[in-house]
Coordinates of C-alpha atoms and ligand atoms in Angstrom, one line a residue:
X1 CA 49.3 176.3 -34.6
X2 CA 50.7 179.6 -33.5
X3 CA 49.7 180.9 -30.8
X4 CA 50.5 180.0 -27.1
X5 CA 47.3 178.4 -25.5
X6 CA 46.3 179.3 -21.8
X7 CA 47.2 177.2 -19.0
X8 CA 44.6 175.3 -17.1
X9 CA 42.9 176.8 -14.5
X10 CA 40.9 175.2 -11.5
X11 CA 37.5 176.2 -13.2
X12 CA 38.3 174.9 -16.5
X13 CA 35.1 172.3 -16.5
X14 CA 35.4 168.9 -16.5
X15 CA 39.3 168.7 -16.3
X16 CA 40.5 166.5 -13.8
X17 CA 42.4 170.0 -12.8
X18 CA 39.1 171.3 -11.8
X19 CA 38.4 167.7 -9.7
X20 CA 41.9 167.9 -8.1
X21 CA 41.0 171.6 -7.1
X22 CA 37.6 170.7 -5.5
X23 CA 38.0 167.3 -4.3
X24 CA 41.8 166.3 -4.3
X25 CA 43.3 169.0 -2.6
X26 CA 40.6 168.6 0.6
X27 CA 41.6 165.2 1.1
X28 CA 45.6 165.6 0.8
X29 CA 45.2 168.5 3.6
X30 CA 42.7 166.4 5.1
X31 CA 45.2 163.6 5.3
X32 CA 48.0 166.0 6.7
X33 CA 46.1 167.2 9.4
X34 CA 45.2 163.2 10.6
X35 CA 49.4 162.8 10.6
X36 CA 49.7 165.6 12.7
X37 CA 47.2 164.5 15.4
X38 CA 49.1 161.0 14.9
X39 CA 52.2 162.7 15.6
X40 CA 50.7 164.8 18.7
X41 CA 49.2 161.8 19.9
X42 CA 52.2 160.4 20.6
X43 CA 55.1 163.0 22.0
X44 CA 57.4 160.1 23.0
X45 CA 58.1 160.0 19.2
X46 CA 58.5 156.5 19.4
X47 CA 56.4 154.7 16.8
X48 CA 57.2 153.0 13.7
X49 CA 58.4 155.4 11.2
X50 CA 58.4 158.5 14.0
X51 CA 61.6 160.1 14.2
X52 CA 62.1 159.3 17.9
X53 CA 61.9 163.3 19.5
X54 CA 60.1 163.8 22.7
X55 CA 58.2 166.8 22.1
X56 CA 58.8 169.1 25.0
X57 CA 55.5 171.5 25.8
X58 CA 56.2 174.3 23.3
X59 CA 56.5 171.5 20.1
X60 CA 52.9 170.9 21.6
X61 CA 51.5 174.0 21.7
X62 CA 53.3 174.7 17.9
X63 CA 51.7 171.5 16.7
X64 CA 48.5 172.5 17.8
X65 CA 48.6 176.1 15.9
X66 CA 50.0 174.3 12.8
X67 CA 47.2 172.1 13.2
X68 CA 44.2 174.5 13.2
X69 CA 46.2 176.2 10.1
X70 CA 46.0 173.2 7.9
X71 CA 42.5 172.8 9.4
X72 CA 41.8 176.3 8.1
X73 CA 43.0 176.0 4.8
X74 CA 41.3 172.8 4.0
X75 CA 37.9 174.8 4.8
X76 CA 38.8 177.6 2.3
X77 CA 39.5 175.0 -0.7
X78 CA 36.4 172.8 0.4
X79 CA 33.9 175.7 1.1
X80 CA 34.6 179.1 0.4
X81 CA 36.8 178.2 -3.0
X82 CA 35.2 181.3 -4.7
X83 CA 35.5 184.0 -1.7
X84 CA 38.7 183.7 -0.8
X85 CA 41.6 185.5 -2.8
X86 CA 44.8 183.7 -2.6
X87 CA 47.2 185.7 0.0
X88 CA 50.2 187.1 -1.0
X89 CA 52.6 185.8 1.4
X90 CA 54.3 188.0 4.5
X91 CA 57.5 189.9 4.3
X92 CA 57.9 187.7 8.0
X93 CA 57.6 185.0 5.7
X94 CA 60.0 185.9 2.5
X95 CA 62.4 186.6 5.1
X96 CA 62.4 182.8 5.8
X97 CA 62.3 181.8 2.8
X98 CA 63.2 184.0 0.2
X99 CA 62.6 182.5 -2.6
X100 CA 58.5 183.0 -2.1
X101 CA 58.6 186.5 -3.5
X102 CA 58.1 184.5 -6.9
X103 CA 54.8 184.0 -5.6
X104 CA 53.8 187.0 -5.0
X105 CA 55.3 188.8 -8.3
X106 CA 53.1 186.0 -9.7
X107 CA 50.1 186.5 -7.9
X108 CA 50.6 190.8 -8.3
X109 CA 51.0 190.2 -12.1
X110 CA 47.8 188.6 -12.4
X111 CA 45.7 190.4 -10.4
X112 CA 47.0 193.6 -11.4
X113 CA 44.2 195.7 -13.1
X114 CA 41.4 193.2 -12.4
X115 CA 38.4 194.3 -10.7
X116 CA 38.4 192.3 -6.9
X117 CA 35.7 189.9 -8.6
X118 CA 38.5 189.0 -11.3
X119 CA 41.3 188.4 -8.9
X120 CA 42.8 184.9 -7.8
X121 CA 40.8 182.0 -5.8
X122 CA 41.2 178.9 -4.9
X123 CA 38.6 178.3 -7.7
X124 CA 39.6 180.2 -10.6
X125 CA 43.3 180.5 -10.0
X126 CA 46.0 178.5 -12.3
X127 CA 46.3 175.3 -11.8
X128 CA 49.9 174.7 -11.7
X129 CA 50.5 177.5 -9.7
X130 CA 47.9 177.4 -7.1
X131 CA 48.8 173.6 -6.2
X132 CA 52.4 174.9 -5.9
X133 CA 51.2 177.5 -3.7
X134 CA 48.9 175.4 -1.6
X135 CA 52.2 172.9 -0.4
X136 CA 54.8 176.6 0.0
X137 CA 51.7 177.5 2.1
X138 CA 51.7 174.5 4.2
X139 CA 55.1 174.9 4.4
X140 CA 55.1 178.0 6.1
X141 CA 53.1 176.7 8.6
X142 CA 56.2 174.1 9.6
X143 CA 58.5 177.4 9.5
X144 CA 56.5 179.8 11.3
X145 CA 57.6 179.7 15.0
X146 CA 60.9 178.5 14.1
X147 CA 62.8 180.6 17.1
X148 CA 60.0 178.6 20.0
X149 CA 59.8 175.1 18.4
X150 CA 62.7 174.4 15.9
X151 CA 61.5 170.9 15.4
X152 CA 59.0 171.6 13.0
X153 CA 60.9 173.2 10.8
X154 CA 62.4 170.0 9.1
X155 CA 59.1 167.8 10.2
X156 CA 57.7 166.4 6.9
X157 CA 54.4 165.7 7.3
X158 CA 54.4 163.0 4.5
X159 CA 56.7 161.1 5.9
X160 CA 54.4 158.0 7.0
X161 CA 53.1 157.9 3.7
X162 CA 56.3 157.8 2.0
X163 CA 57.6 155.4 4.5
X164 CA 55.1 153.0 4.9
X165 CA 54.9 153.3 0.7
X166 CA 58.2 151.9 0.4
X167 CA 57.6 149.2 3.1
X168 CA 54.6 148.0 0.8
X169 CA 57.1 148.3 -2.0
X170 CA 59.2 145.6 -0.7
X171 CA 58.6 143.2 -3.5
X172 CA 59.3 145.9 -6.1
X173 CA 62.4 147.0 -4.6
X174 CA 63.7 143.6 -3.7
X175 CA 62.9 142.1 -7.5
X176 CA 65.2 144.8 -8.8
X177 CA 67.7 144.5 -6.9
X178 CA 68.5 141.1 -7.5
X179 CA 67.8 141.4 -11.1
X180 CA 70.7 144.2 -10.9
X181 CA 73.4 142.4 -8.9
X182 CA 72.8 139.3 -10.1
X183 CA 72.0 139.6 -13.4
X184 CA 73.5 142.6 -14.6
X185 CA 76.5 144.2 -12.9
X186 CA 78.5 140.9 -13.0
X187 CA 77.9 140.6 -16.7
X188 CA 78.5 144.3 -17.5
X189 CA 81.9 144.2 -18.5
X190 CA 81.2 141.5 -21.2
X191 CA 78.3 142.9 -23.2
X192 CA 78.1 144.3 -26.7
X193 CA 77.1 147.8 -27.6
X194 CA 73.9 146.2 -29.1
X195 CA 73.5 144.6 -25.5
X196 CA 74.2 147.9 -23.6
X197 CA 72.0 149.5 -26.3
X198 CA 68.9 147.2 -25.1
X199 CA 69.8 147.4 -21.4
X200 CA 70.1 151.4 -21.9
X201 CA 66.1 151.1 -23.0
X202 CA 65.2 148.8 -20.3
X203 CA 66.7 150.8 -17.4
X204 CA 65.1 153.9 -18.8
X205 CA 61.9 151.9 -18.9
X206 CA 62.1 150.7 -15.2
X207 CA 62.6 154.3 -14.2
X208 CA 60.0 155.3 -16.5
X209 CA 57.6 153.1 -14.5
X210 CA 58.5 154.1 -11.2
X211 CA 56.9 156.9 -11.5
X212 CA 53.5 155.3 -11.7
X213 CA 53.5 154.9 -8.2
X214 CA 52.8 158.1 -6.7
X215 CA 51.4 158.5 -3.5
X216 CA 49.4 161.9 -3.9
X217 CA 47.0 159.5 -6.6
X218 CA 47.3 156.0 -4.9
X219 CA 45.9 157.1 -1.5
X220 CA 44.7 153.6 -1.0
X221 CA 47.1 151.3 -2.5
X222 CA 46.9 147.6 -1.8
X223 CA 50.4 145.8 -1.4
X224 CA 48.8 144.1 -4.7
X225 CA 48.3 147.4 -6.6
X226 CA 51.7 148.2 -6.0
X227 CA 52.9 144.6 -6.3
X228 CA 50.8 145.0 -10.1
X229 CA 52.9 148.1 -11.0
X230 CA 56.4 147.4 -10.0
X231 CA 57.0 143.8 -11.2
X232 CA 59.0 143.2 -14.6
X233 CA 55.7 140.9 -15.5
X234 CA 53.9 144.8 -15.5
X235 CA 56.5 146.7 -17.5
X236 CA 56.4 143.8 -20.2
X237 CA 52.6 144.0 -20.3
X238 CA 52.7 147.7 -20.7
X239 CA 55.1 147.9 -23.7
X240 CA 52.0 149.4 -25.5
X241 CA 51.1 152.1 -23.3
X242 CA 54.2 153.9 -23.9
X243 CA 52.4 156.2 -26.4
X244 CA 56.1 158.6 -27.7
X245 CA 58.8 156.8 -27.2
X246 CA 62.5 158.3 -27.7
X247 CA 64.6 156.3 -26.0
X248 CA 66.7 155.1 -28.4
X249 CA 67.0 159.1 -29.6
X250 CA 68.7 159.6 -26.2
X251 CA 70.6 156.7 -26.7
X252 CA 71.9 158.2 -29.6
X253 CA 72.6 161.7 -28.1
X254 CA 74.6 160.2 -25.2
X255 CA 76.9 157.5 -26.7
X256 CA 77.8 160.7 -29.0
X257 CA 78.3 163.2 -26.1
X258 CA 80.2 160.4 -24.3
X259 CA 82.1 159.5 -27.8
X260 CA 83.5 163.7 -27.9
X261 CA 83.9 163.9 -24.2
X262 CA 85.2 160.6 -23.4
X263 CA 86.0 159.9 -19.1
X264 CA 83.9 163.3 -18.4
X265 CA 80.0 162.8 -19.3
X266 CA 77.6 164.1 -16.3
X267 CA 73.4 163.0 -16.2
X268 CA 71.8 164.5 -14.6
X269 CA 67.8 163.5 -13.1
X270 CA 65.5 166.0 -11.6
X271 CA 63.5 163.5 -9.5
X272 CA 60.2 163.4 -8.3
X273 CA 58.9 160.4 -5.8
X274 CA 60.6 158.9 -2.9
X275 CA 60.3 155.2 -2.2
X276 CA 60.0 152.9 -5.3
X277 CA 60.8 155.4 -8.1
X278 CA 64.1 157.2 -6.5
X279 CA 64.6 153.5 -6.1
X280 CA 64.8 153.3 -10.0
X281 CA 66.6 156.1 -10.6
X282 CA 69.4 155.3 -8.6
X283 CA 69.4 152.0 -10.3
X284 CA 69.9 153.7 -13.8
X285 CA 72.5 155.4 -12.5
X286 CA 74.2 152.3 -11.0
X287 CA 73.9 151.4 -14.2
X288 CA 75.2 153.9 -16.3
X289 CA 78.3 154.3 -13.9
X290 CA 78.6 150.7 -13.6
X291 CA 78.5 150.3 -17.1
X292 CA 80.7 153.3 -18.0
X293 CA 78.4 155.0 -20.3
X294 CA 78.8 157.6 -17.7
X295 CA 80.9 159.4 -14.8
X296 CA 78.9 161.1 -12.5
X297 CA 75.4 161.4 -12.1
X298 CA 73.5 164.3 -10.1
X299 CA 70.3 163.9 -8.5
X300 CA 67.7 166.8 -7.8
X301 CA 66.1 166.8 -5.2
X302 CA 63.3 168.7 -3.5
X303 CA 64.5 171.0 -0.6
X304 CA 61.5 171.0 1.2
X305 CA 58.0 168.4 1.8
X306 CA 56.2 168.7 -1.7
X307 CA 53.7 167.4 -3.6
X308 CA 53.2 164.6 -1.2
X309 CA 55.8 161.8 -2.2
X310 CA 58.5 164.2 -4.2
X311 CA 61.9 162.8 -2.5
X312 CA 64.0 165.1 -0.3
X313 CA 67.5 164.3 0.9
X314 CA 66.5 162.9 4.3
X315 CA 64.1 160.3 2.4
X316 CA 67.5 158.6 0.2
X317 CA 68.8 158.9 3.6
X318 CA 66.1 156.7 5.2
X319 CA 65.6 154.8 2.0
X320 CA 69.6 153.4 2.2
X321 CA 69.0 153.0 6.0
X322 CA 65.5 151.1 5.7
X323 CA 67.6 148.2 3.5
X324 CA 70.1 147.9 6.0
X325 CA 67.4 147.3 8.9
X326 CA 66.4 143.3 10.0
X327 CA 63.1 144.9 10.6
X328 CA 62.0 147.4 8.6
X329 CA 59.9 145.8 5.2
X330 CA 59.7 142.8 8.0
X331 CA 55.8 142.6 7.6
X332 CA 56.0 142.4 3.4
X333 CA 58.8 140.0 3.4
X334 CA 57.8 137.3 6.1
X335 CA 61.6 137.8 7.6
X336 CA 62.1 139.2 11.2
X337 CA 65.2 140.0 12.3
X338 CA 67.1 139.4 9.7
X339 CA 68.6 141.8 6.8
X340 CA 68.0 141.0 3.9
X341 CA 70.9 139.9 2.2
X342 CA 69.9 141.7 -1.5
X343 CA 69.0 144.5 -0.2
X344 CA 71.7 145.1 1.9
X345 CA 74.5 144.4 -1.1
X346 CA 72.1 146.8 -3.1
X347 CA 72.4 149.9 -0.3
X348 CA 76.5 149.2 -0.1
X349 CA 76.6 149.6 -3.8
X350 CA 74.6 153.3 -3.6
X351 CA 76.4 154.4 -0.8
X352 CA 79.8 153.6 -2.6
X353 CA 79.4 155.7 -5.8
X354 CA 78.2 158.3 -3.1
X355 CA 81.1 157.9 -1.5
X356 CA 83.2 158.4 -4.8
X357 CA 81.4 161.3 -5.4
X358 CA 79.9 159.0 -8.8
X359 CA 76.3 159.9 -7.5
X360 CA 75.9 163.6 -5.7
X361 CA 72.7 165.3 -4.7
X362 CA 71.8 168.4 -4.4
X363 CA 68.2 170.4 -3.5
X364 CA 68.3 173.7 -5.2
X365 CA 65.2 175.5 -4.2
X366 CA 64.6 176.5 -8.2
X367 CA 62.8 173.3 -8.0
X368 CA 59.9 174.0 -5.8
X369 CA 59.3 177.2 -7.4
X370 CA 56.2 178.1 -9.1
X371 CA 58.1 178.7 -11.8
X372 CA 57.6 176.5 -15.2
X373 CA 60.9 175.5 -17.2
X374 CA 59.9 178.1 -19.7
X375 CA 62.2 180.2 -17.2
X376 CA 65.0 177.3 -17.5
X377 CA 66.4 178.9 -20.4
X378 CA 70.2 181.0 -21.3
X379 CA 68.0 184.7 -21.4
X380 CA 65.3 183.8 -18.7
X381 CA 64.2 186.3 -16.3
X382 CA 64.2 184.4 -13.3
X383 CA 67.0 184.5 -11.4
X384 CA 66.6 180.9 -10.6
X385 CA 65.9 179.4 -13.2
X386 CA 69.0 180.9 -15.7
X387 CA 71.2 180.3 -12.7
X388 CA 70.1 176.6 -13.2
X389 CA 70.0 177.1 -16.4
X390 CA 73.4 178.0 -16.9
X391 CA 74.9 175.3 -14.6
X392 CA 73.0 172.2 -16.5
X393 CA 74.2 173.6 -20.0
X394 CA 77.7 173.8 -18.5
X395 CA 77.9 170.9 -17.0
X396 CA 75.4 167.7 -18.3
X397 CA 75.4 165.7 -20.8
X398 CA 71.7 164.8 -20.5
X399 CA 68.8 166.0 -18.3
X400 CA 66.7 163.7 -17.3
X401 CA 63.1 164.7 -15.5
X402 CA 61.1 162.8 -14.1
X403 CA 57.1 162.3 -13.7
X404 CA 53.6 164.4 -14.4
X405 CA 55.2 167.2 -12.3
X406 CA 57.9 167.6 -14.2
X407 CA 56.1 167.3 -17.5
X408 CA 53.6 170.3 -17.1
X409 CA 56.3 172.4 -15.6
X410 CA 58.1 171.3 -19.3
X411 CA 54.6 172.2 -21.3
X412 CA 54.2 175.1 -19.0
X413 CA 50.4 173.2 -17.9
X414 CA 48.9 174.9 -21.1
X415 CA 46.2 173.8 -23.2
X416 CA 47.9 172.9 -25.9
X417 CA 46.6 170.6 -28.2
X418 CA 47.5 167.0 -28.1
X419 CA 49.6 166.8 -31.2
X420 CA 51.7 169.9 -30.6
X421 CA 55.4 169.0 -31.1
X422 CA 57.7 168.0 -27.9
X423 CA 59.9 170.8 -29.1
X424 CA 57.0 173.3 -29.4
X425 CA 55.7 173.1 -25.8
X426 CA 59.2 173.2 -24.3
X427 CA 59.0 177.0 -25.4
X428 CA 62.6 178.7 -24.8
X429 CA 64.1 175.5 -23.2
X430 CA 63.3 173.7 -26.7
X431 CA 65.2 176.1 -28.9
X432 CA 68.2 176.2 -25.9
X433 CA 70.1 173.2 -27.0
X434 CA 69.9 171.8 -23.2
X435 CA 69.5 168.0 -23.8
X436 CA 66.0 167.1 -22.0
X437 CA 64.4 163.3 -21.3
X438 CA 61.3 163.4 -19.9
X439 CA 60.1 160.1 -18.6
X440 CA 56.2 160.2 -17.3
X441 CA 53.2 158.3 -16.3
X442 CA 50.9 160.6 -17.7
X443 CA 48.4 161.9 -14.4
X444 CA 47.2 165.5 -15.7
X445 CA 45.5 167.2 -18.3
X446 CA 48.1 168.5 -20.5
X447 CA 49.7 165.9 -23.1
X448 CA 51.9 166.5 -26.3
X449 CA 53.5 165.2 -28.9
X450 CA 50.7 162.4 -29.5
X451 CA 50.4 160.6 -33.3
X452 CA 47.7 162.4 -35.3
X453 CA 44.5 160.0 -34.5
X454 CA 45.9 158.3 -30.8
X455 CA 43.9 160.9 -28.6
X456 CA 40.6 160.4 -30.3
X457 CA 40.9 156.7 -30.3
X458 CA 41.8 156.5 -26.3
X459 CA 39.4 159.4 -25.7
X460 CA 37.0 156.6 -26.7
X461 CA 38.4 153.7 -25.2
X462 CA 38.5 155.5 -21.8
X463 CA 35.1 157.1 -22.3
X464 CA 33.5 153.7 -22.5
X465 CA 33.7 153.2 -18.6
X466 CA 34.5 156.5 -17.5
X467 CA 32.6 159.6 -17.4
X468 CA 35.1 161.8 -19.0
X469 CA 37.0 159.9 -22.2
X470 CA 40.2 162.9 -22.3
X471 CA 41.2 161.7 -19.0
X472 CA 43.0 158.2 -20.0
X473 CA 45.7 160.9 -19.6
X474 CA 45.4 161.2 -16.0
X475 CA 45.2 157.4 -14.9
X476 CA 48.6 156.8 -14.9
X477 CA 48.3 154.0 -17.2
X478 CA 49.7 155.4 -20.2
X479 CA 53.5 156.9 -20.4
X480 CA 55.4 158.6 -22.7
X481 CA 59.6 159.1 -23.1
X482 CA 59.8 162.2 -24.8
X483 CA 63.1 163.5 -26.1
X484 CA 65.2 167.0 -27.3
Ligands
F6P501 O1 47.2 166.6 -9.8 C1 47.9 165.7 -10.4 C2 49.1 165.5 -9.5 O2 48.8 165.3 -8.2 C3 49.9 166.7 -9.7 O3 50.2 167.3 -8.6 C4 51.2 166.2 -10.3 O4 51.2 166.6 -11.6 C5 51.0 164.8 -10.2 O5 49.8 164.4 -9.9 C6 52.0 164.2 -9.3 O6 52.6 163.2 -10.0 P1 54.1 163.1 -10.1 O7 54.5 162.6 -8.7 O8 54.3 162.1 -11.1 O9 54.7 164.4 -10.4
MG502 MG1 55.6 163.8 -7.3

């Protein structure tokens, strides 16, 4: 093929796009607005996972107004989908955050010549974009009376979700950690290349599975559902579900970057989720420093609350600080008072290459643009994304990005059909010569790359107990390692 498909939209029937629109979305704000009455409920700030600030009357009052906001919204995406346009957003609030004009030269583009009928709603607007919108919208509900109550301004609302995630996550996180410090690191200096080869694939595996648990989609997880999905028992089962897999292309690619550039190879991971699957990145990375495949590796980060469980800076904070705590996973792992011995050893190890400068972060707000990585590209138009663009090519070895997100910013969300080449939907970024991993649990629509024959044969498999067979590719049971 050709031509460059559309990109879904929220009407598009029977996508599970169209079903995140309509019945996804109304829950996620749904559950926002129940964590901020949580939160009001209780202005000493005291409980488990609260952040300890007494709100004084002002943060009351804010709360309130950021309250019946959210409240708001959730009505427009729930009952008037079709009637209302999507609002450009306020100079007052591209002053705060400037980076939203992106938005609105988005919105402007599309609308421009359409009759008001045409223009963009909750219902018909693109998928990708809109649900972008939807959490820089929520956002500027945290920023807007930033000079009266400053304290909402770096509030994340999904942060007892992400928290009490990870405390369910105890058995995952614990499992690997041991099977790191005891099994691996002491043993590192003594493998083969063969060895390193094989533990290369499994610690791209591990990460490649942490993305499965994502807290926008697993809304009511059981300690056993996430038990089921973070154990090595699960990644051995799933072996077969990896659908593309070019691991051992990457392994290729990096042992020859790090072969020409010996002592000064960077990877680098755009992340997605907090909790478990940051958890598994920053074991790959322990184990590529460890192991001196690598020297540094740098982390991306979301700058602001996104998509639910994406991980900002404060959440590694909190993650390294919830090992070290006697109490914290207390509930999962039958211990009170007491650290856990693993864990701790494991947090010590993180925060040393941190220390080093091995592992570095940084939040760079080209990430929570509604840009896709078509713009991630040496003649791109956005400001952004060459500026990124430019830096990774400069400076890494590999780029690694995680989860569905990820993924159909890579595809640019667009119809394409499901045996288009990896290099095909990657669009400028696939001609650029910027090495890109992508490592995902599939969870949306859009899918690439597949074996002539695989999509029919799971479209069949899936539709046997499910009303729509095209979407195995949402479930998050299936994955894919896709590299260029
Ligand atoms: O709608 C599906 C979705 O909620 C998207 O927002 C996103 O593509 C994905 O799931 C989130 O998954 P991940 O955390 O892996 O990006
Ligand atoms: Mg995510």
């Amino acid at each position: 093929m050709t031509g460059i498909p559309p990109v879904f939209t929220n009407d598009l029937k029977d996508t599970f796009g169209q079903y995140t629109a309509q019945v996804r979305w109304p829950i996620i704000l749904q559950n926002c607005i129940d964590d901020m009455t949580k939160r009001l409920s209780n202005p000493a700030g005291d409980d488990e996972n609260d952040d300890g600030h007494v709100l004084s009357l002002q943060d009351k009052q804010v709360g309130e107004d950021i309250k019946s906001k959210l409240e708001k919204l959730r009505d427009e995406i729930k009952n008037k989908s079709s009637e209302t346009q999507i609002p450009p957003f306020t100079a007052e609030e591209i002053t705060k955050e400037q980076d939203l004009q992106v938005f609105n030269d988005y919105l402007q583009e599309y609308n421009s010549g359409k009759a008001e009928s045409e223009k963009m709603t909750w219902k018909n607007g693109d998928w990708l974009f809109t649900e972008i919108y939807m959490y820089r919208r929520i956002h500027t509900f945290f920023m807007a009376q930033e000079s009266v109550a400053p304290y909402w301004c770096t509030f994340d609302i999904f942060n007892y979700l992400k928290q009490s995630t990870l405390q369910s996550s105890y058995f995952g996180v614990h499992e690997l950690s041991k099977f790191y410090l005891q099994t691996i690191k002491p043993n590192l200096t003594k493998i083969s290349d063969s060895e390193l080869e094989e533990l290369y694939e499994e610690f791209i595996t591990i990460a490649l599975w942490g993305n499965a648990t994502d807290l926008s989609l697993l809304t009511n997880a059981t300690m056993d559902d996430i038990k089921a999905i973070q154990g090595s028992d699960a990644r051995k089962k799933n072996i077969e579900k990896i659908l593309v897999n070019d691991s051992l292309k990457s392994w290729k690619h990096l042992k020859a970057e790090t072969a020409s550039a010996p002592g000064k190879s960077k990877i680098d991971i755009v992340c997605d989720n907090s909790g478990f699957e940051v958890f598994s990145d920053l074991v790959l990375a322990l184990f590529l420093l460890d192991s001196h495949l690598v020297s540094t590796v740098e982390f991306h980060l979301k700058n602001l609350p996104y998509m639910v469980s994406d991980v900002m800076m404060k959440d590694v904070d909190l993650l390294l600080k919830d090992f070290e705590s006697p109490n914290f996973f207390s509930q999962h792992s039958g211990n009170e008072n007491a650290v856990d011995p693993v864990l701790f050893e494991m947090s010590q190890c993180i925060k040393q290459h941190i220390k080093t400068g091995k592992i570095t972060f940084n939040s760079h707000r080209y990430w929570t643009s509604c840009a896709d990585y078509w713009t991630l590209a040496p003649d791109s138009t956005d400001q952004d994304g060459l500026e990124m663009y430019n830096y990774l090519a400069k400076t890494s070895s590999l780029v690694i990005f995680k989860g569905d997100l990820n993924y159909r910013k890579l595809t640019a969300d667009r119809q394409w059909p499901r045996t288009t080449s990896w290099k095909q939907s990657l669009g400028p970024l696939g001609k650029s010569g910027l090495p890109v991993l992508s490592l995902r649990t599939c969870k949306a629509d859009v899918m690439v790359d597949l074996p002539k024959g695989v999509d029919e044969k799971l479209c069949e498999l899936w539709g046997k107990d499910h009303e729509h067979g095209s979407w195995w590719c949402t479930s998050g049971k299936w994955a894919v390692v896709c590299f260029n």
